[in-house]
């Protein structure tokens, strides 16, 4: 990718995030995005199919970063508190962009996509878990439980205290 293309994509992403922070994805038009990014509509379509493709691309980058932040996926079974801590800190580090990209009609996509990404990662290491109902239930419970408990309580409690309490709960297998 050359510098011009990198600059154009950055401009498109920044314009999208600016617009998305103010309105729902369904309300953003390619025309207003192109104006904000100072590009033509045709230039937008050289890089993305539509506004949802752009949003999904950015969302996938966030999910990839979150999953990369988990140093040992085996901890989902072996050390739930360590898994909880890593995932919660990853959520905290990406909170601002998560709040923008995964709000409104896209709010519930994040936990599902993280769960699927972690499942894929663990199955690559441990294919024996593929048919293990206990593993599937623990993964869903932990990923979605951590995410929603963290998200719903972050404005009520100091982040470090909240994360440590989630870890304590996770340790009570």
PDB file of N, CA, C and O in Angstrom, residues 26-27 38 45 53 96 103 134-135 150-151 153 163 166-167 171:
ATOM      1  N   UNK A  26     -26.754   3.927  10.647  1.00  0.00           N
ATOM      2  CA  UNK A  26     -27.799   3.982   9.627  1.00  0.00           C
ATOM      3  C   UNK A  26     -28.054   5.403   9.129  1.00  0.00           C
ATOM      4  O   UNK A  26     -28.650   5.600   8.075  1.00  0.00           O
ATOM      5  N   UNK A  27     -27.623   6.394   9.874  1.00  0.00           N
ATOM      6  CA  UNK A  27     -27.851   7.791   9.514  1.00  0.00           C
ATOM      7  C   UNK A  27     -26.683   8.420   8.754  1.00  0.00           C
ATOM      8  O   UNK A  27     -26.773   9.562   8.327  1.00  0.00           O
ATOM      9  N   UNK A  38     -12.866  14.559   2.827  1.00  0.00           N
ATOM     10  CA  UNK A  38     -12.327  15.330   1.699  1.00  0.00           C
ATOM     11  C   UNK A  38     -11.856  14.427   0.565  1.00  0.00           C
ATOM     12  O   UNK A  38     -10.746  14.539   0.046  1.00  0.00           O
ATOM     13  N   UNK A  45     -15.535   4.181  -2.570  1.00  0.00           N
ATOM     14  CA  UNK A  45     -15.906   2.867  -3.102  1.00  0.00           C
ATOM     15  C   UNK A  45     -14.715   2.080  -3.644  1.00  0.00           C
ATOM     16  O   UNK A  45     -14.829   0.874  -3.860  1.00  0.00           O
ATOM     17  N   UNK A  53     -19.345  -2.119   5.564  1.00  0.00           N
ATOM     18  CA  UNK A  53     -18.049  -2.745   5.307  1.00  0.00           C
ATOM     19  C   UNK A  53     -16.947  -1.968   6.034  1.00  0.00           C
ATOM     20  O   UNK A  53     -16.069  -2.566   6.666  1.00  0.00           O
ATOM     21  N   UNK A  96     -12.893   3.840  24.346  1.00  0.00           N
ATOM     22  CA  UNK A  96     -13.419   4.958  23.546  1.00  0.00           C
ATOM     23  C   UNK A  96     -13.844   4.526  22.150  1.00  0.00           C
ATOM     24  O   UNK A  96     -14.927   4.886  21.691  1.00  0.00           O
ATOM     25  N   UNK A 103     -22.024   0.750  19.248  1.00  0.00           N
ATOM     26  CA  UNK A 103     -23.157   1.366  19.936  1.00  0.00           C
ATOM     27  C   UNK A 103     -24.383   1.235  19.038  1.00  0.00           C
ATOM     28  O   UNK A 103     -24.284   0.862  17.873  1.00  0.00           O
ATOM     29  N   UNK A 134     -18.900 -28.151  27.960  1.00  0.00           N
ATOM     30  CA  UNK A 134     -18.438 -27.384  29.115  1.00  0.00           C
ATOM     31  C   UNK A 134     -17.556 -26.219  28.665  1.00  0.00           C
ATOM     32  O   UNK A 134     -17.710 -25.097  29.150  1.00  0.00           O
ATOM     33  N   UNK A 135     -16.647 -26.481  27.735  1.00  0.00           N
ATOM     34  CA  UNK A 135     -15.791 -25.411  27.229  1.00  0.00           C
ATOM     35  C   UNK A 135     -16.629 -24.324  26.560  1.00  0.00           C
ATOM     36  O   UNK A 135     -16.436 -23.132  26.817  1.00  0.00           O
ATOM     37  N   UNK A 150     -18.606  -5.592  32.981  1.00  0.00           N
ATOM     38  CA  UNK A 150     -17.636  -4.498  32.931  1.00  0.00           C
ATOM     39  C   UNK A 150     -18.281  -3.243  32.347  1.00  0.00           C
ATOM     40  O   UNK A 150     -18.239  -2.172  32.946  1.00  0.00           O
ATOM     41  N   UNK A 151     -18.899  -3.391  31.194  1.00  0.00           N
ATOM     42  CA  UNK A 151     -19.518  -2.252  30.506  1.00  0.00           C
ATOM     43  C   UNK A 151     -20.607  -1.596  31.359  1.00  0.00           C
ATOM     44  O   UNK A 151     -20.667  -0.370  31.482  1.00  0.00           O
ATOM     45  N   UNK A 153     -21.020  -1.560  34.552  1.00  0.00           N
ATOM     46  CA  UNK A 153     -20.610  -1.057  35.864  1.00  0.00           C
ATOM     47  C   UNK A 153     -19.435  -0.094  35.842  1.00  0.00           C
ATOM     48  O   UNK A 153     -19.045   0.426  36.881  1.00  0.00           O
ATOM     49  N   UNK A 163     -12.339  -4.369  37.931  1.00  0.00           N
ATOM     50  CA  UNK A 163     -11.634  -5.498  37.322  1.00  0.00           C
ATOM     51  C   UNK A 163     -11.239  -6.522  38.380  1.00  0.00           C
ATOM     52  O   UNK A 163     -11.420  -7.735  38.184  1.00  0.00           O
ATOM     53  N   UNK A 166     -14.277  -8.503  39.373  1.00  0.00           N
ATOM     54  CA  UNK A 166     -14.611  -9.471  38.325  1.00  0.00           C
ATOM     55  C   UNK A 166     -13.670 -10.673  38.390  1.00  0.00           C
ATOM     56  O   UNK A 166     -14.105 -11.820  38.205  1.00  0.00           O
ATOM     57  N   UNK A 167     -12.395 -10.428  38.668  1.00  0.00           N
ATOM     58  CA  UNK A 167     -11.424 -11.524  38.804  1.00  0.00           C
ATOM     59  C   UNK A 167     -11.759 -12.414  39.998  1.00  0.00           C
ATOM     60  O   UNK A 167     -11.689 -13.639  39.918  1.00  0.00           O
ATOM     61  N   UNK A 171     -12.716 -16.379  39.917  1.00  0.00           N
ATOM     62  CA  UNK A 171     -11.973 -17.411  40.656  1.00  0.00           C
ATOM     63  C   UNK A 171     -12.886 -18.329  41.458  1.00  0.00           C
ATOM     64  O   UNK A 171     -12.478 -19.416  41.848  1.00  0.00           O
TER      65      UNK A 171
END
